[in-house]
PDB file of C-alpha atoms in Angstrom:
ATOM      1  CA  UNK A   1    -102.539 111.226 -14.796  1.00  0.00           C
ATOM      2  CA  UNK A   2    -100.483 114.202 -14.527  1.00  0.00           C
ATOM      3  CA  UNK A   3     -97.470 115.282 -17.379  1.00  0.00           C
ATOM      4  CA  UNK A   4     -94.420 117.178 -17.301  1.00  0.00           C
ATOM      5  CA  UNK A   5     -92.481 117.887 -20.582  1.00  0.00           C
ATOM      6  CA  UNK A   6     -88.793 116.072 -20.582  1.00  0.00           C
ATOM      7  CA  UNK A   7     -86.408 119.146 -21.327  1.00  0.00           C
ATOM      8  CA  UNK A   8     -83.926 119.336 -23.987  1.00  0.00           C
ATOM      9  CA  UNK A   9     -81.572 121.782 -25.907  1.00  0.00           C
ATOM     10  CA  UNK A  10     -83.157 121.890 -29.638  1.00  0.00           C
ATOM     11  CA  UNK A  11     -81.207 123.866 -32.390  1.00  0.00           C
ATOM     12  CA  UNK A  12     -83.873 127.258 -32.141  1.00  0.00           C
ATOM     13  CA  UNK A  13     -84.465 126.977 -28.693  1.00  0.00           C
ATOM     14  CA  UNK A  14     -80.446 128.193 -28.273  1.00  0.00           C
ATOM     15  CA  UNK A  15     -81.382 131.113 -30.084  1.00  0.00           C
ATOM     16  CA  UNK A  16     -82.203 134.749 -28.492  1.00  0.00           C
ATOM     17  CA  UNK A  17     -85.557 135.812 -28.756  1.00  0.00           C
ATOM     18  CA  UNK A  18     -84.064 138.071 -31.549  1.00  0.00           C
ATOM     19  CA  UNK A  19     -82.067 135.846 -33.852  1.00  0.00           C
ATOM     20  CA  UNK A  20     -85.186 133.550 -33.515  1.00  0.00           C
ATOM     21  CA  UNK A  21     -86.868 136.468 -35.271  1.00  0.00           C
ATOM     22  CA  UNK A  22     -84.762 137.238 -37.209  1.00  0.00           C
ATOM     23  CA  UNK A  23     -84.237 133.426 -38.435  1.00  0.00           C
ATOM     24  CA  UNK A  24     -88.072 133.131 -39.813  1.00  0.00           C
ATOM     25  CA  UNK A  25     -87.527 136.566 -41.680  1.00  0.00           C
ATOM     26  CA  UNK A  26     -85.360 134.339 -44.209  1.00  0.00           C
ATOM     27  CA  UNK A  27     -87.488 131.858 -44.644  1.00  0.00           C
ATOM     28  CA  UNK A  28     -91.069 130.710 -45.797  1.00  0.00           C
ATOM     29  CA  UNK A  29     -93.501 128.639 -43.737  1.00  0.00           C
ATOM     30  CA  UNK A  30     -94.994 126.169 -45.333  1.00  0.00           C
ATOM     31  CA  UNK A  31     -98.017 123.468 -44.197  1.00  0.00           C
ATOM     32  CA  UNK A  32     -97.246 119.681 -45.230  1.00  0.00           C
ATOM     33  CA  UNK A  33     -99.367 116.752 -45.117  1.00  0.00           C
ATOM     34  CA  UNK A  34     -98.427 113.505 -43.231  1.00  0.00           C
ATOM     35  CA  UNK A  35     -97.057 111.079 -45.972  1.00  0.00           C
ATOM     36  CA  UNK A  36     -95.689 113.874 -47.929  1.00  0.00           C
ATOM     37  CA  UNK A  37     -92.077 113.258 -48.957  1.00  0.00           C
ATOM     38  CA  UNK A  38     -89.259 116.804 -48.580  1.00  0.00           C
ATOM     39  CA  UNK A  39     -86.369 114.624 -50.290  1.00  0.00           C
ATOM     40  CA  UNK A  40     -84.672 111.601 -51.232  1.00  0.00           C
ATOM     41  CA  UNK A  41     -82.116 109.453 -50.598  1.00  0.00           C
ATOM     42  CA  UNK A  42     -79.506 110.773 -53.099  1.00  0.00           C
ATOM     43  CA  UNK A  43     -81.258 114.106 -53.711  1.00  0.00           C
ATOM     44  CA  UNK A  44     -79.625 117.420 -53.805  1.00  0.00           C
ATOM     45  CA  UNK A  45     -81.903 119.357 -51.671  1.00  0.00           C
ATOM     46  CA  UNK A  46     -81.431 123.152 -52.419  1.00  0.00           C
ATOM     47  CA  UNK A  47     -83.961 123.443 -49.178  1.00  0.00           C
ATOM     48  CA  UNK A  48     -83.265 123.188 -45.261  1.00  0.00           C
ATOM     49  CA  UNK A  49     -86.814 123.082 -42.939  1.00  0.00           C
ATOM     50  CA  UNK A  50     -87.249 124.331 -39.546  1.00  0.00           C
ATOM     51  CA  UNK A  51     -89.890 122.000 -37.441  1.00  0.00           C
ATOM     52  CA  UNK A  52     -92.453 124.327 -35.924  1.00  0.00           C
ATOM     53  CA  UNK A  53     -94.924 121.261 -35.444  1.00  0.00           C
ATOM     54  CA  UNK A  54     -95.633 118.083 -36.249  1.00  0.00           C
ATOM     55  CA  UNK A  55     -92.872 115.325 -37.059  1.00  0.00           C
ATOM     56  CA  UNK A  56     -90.668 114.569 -40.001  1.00  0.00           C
ATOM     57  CA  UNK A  57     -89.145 110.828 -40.051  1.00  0.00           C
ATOM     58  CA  UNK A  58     -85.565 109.989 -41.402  1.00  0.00           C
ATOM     59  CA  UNK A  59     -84.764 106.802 -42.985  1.00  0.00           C
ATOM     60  CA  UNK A  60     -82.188 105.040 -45.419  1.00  0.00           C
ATOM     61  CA  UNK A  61     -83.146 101.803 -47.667  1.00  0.00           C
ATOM     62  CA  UNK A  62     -80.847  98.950 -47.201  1.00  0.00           C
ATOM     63  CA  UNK A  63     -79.381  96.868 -49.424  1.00  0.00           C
ATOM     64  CA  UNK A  64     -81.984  94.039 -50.091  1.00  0.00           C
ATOM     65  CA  UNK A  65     -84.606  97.299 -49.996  1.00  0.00           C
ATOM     66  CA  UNK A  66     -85.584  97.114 -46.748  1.00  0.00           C
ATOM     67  CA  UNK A  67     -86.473 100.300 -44.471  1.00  0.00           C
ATOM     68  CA  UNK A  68     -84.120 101.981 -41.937  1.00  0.00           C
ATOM     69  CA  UNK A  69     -85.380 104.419 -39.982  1.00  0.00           C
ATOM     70  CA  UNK A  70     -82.209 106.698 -38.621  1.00  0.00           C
ATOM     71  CA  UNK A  71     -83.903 109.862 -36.694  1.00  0.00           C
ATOM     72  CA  UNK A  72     -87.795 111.524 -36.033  1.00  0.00           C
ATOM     73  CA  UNK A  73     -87.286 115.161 -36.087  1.00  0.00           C
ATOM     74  CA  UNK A  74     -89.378 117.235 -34.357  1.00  0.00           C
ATOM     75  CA  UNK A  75     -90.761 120.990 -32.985  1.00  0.00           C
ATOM     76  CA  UNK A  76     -87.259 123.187 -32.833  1.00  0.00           C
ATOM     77  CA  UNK A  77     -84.947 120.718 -35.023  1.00  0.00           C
ATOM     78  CA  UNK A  78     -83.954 121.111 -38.619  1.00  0.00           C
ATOM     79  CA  UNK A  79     -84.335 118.846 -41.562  1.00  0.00           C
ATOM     80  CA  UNK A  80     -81.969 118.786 -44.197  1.00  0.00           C
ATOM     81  CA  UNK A  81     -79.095 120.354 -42.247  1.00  0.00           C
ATOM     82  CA  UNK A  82     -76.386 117.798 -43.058  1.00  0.00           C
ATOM     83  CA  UNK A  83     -76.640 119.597 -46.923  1.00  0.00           C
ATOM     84  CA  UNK A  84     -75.454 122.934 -45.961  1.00  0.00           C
ATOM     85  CA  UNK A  85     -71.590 123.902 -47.211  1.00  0.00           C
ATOM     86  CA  UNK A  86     -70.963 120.692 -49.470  1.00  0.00           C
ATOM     87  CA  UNK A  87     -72.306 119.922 -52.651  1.00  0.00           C
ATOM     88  CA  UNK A  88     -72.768 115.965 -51.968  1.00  0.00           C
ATOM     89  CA  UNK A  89     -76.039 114.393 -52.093  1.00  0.00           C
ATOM     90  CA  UNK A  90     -78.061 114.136 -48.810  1.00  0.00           C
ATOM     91  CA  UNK A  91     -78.308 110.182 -47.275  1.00  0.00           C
ATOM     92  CA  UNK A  92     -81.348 110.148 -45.995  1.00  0.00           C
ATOM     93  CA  UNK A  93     -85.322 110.002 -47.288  1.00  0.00           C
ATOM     94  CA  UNK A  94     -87.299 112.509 -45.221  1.00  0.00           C
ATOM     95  CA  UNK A  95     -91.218 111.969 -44.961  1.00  0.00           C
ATOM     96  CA  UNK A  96     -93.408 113.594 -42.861  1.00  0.00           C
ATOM     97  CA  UNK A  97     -95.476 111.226 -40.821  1.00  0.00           C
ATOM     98  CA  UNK A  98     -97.398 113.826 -38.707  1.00  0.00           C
ATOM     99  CA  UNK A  99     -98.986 117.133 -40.425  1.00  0.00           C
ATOM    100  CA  UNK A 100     -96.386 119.437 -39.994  1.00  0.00           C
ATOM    101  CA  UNK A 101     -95.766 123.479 -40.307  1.00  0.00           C
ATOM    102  CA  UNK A 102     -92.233 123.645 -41.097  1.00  0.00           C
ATOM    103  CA  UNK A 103     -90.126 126.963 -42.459  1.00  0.00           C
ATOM    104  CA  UNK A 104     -88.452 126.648 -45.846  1.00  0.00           C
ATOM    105  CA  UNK A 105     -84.982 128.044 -46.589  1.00  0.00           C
ATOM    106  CA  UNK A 106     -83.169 128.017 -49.388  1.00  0.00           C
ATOM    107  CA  UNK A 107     -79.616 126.567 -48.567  1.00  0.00           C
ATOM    108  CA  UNK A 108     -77.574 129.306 -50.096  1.00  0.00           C
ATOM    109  CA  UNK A 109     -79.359 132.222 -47.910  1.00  0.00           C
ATOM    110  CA  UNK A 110     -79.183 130.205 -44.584  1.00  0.00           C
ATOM    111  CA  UNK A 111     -75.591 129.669 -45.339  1.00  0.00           C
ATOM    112  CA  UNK A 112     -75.075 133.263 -45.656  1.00  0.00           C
ATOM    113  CA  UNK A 113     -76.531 134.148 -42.717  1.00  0.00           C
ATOM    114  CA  UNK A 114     -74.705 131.245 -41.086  1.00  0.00           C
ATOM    115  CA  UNK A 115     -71.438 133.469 -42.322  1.00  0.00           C
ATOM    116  CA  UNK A 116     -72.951 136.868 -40.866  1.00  0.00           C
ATOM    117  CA  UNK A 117     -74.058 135.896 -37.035  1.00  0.00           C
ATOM    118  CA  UNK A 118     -71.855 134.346 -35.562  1.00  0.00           C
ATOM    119  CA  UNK A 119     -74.528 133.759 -32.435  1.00  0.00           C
ATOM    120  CA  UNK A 120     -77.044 131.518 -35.269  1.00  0.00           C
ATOM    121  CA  UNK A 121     -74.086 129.968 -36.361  1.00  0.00           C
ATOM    122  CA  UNK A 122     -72.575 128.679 -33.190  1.00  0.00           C
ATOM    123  CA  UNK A 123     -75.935 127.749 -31.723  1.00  0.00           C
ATOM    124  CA  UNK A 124     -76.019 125.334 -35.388  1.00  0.00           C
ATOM    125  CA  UNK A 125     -72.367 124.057 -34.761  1.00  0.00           C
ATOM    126  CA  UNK A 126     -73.573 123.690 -30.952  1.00  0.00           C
ATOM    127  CA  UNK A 127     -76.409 121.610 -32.100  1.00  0.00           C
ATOM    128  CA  UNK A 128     -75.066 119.886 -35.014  1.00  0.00           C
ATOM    129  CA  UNK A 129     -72.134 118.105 -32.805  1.00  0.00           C
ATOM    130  CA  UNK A 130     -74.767 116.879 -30.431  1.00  0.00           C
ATOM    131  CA  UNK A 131     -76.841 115.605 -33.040  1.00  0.00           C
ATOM    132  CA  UNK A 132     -73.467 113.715 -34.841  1.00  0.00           C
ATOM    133  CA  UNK A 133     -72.414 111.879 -31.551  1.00  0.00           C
ATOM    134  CA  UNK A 134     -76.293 110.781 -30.697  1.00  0.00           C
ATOM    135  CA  UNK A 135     -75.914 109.588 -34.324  1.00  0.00           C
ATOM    136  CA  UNK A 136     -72.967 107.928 -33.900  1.00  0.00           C
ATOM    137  CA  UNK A 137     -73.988 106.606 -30.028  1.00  0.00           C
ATOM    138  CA  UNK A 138     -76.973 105.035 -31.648  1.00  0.00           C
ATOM    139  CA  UNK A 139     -75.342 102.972 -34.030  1.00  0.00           C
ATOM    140  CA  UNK A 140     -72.268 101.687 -31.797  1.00  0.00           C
ATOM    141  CA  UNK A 141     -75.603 100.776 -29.819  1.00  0.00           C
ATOM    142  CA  UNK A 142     -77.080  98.699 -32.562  1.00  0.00           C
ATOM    143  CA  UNK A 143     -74.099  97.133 -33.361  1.00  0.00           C
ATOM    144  CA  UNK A 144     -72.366  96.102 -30.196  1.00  0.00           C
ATOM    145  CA  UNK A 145     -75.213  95.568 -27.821  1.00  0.00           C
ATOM    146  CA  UNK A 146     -76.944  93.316 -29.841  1.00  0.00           C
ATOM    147  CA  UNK A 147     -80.728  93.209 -30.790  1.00  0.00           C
ATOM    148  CA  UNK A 148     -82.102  93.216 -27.371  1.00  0.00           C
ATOM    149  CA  UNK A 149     -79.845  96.030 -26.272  1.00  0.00           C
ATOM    150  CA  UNK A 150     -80.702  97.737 -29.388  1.00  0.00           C
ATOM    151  CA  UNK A 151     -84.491  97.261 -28.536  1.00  0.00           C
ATOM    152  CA  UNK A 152     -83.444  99.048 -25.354  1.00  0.00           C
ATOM    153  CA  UNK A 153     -81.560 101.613 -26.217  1.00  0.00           C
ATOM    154  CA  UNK A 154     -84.539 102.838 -29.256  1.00  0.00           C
ATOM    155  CA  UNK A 155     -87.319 103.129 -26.092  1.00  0.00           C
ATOM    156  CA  UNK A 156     -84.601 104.832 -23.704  1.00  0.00           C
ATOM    157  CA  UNK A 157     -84.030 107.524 -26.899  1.00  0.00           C
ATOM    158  CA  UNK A 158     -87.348 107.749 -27.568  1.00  0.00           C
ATOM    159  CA  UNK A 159     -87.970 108.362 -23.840  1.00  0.00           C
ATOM    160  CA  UNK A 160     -85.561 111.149 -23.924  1.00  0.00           C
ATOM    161  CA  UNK A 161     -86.530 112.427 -27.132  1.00  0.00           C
ATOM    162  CA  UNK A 162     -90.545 112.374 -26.404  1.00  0.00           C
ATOM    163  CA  UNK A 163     -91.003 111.404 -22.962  1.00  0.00           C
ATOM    164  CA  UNK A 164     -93.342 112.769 -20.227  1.00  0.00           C
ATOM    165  CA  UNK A 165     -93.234 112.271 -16.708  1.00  0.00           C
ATOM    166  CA  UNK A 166     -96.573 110.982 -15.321  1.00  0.00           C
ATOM    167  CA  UNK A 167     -97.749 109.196 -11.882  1.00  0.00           C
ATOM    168  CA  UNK A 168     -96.693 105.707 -14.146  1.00  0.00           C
ATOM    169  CA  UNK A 169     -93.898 106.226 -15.163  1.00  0.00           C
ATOM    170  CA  UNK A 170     -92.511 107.888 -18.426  1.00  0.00           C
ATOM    171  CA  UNK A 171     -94.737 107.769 -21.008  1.00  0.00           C
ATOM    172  CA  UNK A 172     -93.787 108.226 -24.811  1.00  0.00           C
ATOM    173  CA  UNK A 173     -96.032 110.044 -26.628  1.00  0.00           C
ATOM    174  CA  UNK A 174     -95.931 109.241 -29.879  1.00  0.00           C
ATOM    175  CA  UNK A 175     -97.652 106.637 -31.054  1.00  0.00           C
ATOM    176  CA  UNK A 176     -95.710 103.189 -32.231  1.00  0.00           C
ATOM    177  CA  UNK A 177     -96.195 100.171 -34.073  1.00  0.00           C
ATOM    178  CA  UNK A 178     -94.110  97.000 -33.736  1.00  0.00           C
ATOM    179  CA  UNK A 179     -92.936  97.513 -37.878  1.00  0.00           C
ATOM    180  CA  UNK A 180     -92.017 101.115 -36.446  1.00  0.00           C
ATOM    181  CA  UNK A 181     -89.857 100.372 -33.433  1.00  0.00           C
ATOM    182  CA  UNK A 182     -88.413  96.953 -35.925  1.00  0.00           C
ATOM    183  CA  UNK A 183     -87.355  99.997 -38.640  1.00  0.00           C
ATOM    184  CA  UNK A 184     -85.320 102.183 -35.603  1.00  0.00           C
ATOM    185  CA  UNK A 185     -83.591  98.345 -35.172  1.00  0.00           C
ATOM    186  CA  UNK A 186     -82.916  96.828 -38.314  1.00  0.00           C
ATOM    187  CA  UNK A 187     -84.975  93.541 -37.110  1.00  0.00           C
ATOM    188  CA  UNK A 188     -88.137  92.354 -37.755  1.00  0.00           C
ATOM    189  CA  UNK A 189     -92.049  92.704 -36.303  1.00  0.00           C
ATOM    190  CA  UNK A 190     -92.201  89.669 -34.876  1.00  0.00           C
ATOM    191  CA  UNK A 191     -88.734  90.025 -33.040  1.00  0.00           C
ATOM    192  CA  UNK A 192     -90.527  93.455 -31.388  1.00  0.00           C
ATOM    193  CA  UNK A 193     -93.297  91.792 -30.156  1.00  0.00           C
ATOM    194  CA  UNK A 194     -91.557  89.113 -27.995  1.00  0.00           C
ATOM    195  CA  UNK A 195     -89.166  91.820 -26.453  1.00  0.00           C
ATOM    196  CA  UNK A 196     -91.872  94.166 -26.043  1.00  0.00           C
ATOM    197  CA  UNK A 197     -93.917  90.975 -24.481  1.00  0.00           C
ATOM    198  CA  UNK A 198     -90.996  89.933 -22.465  1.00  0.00           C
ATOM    199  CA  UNK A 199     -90.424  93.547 -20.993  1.00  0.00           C
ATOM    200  CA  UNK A 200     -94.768  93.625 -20.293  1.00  0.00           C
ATOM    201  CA  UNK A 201     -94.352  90.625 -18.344  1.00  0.00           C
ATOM    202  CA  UNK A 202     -91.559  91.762 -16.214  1.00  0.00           C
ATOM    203  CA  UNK A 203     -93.898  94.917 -15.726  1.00  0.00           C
ATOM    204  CA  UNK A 204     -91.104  96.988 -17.400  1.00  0.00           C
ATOM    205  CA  UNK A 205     -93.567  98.772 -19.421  1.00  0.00           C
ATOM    206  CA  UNK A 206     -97.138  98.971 -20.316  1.00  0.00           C
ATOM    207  CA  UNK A 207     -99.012  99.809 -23.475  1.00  0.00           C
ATOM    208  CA  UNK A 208    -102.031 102.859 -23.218  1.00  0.00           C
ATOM    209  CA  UNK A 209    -103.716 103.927 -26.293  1.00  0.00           C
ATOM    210  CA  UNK A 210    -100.696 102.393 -28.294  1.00  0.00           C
ATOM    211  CA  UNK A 211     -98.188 104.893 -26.693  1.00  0.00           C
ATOM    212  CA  UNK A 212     -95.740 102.583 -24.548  1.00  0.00           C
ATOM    213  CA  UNK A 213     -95.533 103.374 -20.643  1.00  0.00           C
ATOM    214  CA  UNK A 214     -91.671 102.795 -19.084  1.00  0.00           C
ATOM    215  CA  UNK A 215     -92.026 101.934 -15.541  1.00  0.00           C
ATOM    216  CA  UNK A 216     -88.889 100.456 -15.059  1.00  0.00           C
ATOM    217  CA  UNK A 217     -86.422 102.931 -17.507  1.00  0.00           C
ATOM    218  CA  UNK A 218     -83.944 101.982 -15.012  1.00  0.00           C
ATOM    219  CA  UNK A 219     -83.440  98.286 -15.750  1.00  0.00           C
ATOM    220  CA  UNK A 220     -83.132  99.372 -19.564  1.00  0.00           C
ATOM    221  CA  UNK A 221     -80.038 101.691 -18.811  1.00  0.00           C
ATOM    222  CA  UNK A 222     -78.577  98.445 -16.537  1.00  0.00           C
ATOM    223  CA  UNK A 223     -78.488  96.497 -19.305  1.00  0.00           C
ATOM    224  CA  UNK A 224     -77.135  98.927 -21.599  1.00  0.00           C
ATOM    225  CA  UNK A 225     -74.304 100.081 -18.920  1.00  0.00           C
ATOM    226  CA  UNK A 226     -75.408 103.640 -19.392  1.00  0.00           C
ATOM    227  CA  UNK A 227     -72.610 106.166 -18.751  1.00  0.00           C
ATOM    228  CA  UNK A 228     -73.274 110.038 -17.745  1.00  0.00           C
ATOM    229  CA  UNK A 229     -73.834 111.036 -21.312  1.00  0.00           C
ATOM    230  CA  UNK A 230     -75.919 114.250 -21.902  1.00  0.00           C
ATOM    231  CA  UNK A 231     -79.796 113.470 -22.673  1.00  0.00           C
ATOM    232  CA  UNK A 232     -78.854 115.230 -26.092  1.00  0.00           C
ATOM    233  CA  UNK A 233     -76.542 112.635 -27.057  1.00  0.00           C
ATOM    234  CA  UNK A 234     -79.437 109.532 -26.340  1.00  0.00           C
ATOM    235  CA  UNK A 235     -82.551 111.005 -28.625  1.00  0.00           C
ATOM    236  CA  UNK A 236     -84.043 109.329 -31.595  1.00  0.00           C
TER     237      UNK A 236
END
């Protein structure tokens, strides 16, 4: 079936082709295996990573220990962002769940350069305040729309996030497990696999190669009362 790439506005893709360049002089790439671990919860990471490839996963324990999965970063985003100009200790556990070629920098020398181009800096502010209100639209999601419309809005932002047009519909292409989609949602497994059953049934969606097919994206945005909001603002 034929693909076309979904388009979105990533942090170094707002870059010139110069301050990109100029961006990797300052820092070091690096190779990381999936299941290695760049911080903790409650570190004080003196690093910030560039994605060139592969996929870094974001997540917070709760309070009886259970895992919360907040954002999957990928090519073109940063990790470790939210650390730059305060000295408070970072929220979030990031593991990489894909091997991944990322770009170190040390958090003192981006923030200097941060100070001395005013184009790299803007294009962070830029990206930063998209990726605060799709924080923020994501959680009003999970709390006010309830599980099922939290189900929903997880596979419209993963759509968004890593969808491809093909002849089916839009398929996500990154492989998910029932425990995965149950971390974006605070709910369990077995909760997933009804809703994800219900939506098969309805021929909503379809499963190939266990990378979920939306045929119907439509009747997920119904439900939610989706507004005009940029795609930026509804990504994982």
């Amino acid at each position: 079936m034929d693909k076309k790439q979904l388009q979105m506005k990533r942090f170094f893709n707002e870059l010139s082709e110069e301050n990109q360049t100029l961006l990797l002089t300052y820092g070091l790439e690096i190779s990381v295996k999936s299941g290695s671990f760049l911080f903790y919860e409650g570190d004080f990471p003196e690093h910030v990573y560039l994605v060139r490839s592969g996929k870094v996963r974001l997540s917070k324990m709760t309070a009886d220990g259970k895992e919360f999965s907040v954002h999957l970063k990928q090519k073109d985003e940063l990790v470790g962002e939210v650390g730059l100009f305060n000295e408070m200790s970072i929220s979030v556990t990031a593991e990489v769940i894909e091997d991944a070629v990322l770009v170190r920098f040390d958090r003192h020398t981006l923030e200097a350069l941060f100070r001395e181009n005013g184009e790299i800096a803007v294009a962070f502010m830029k990206w930063f305040a998209r990726h605060t209100q799709s924080t923020q639209a994501k959680f009003r999601d999970l709390i006010l729309c309830g599980k099922t419309g939290a189900f929903y809005s997880t596979l419209v932002r993963f759509s968004n996030s890593y969808g491809m047009e093909t002849n089916d519909g839009i398929l996500i292409n990154v492989q998910l497990t029932n425990q995965d989609i149950a971390n974006y949602i605070g709910t369990t497994r077995e909760s997933v696999n009804r809703m994800l059953n219900d939506l098969k049934k309805s021929k909503i969606l379809s499963m190939n190669d266990g990378r979920i097919i939306l045929h119907n994206i439509q009747f997920l945005k119904d439900y939610l009362h989706c507004g005009d909001c940029p795609v930026e603002i509804c990504t994982i």
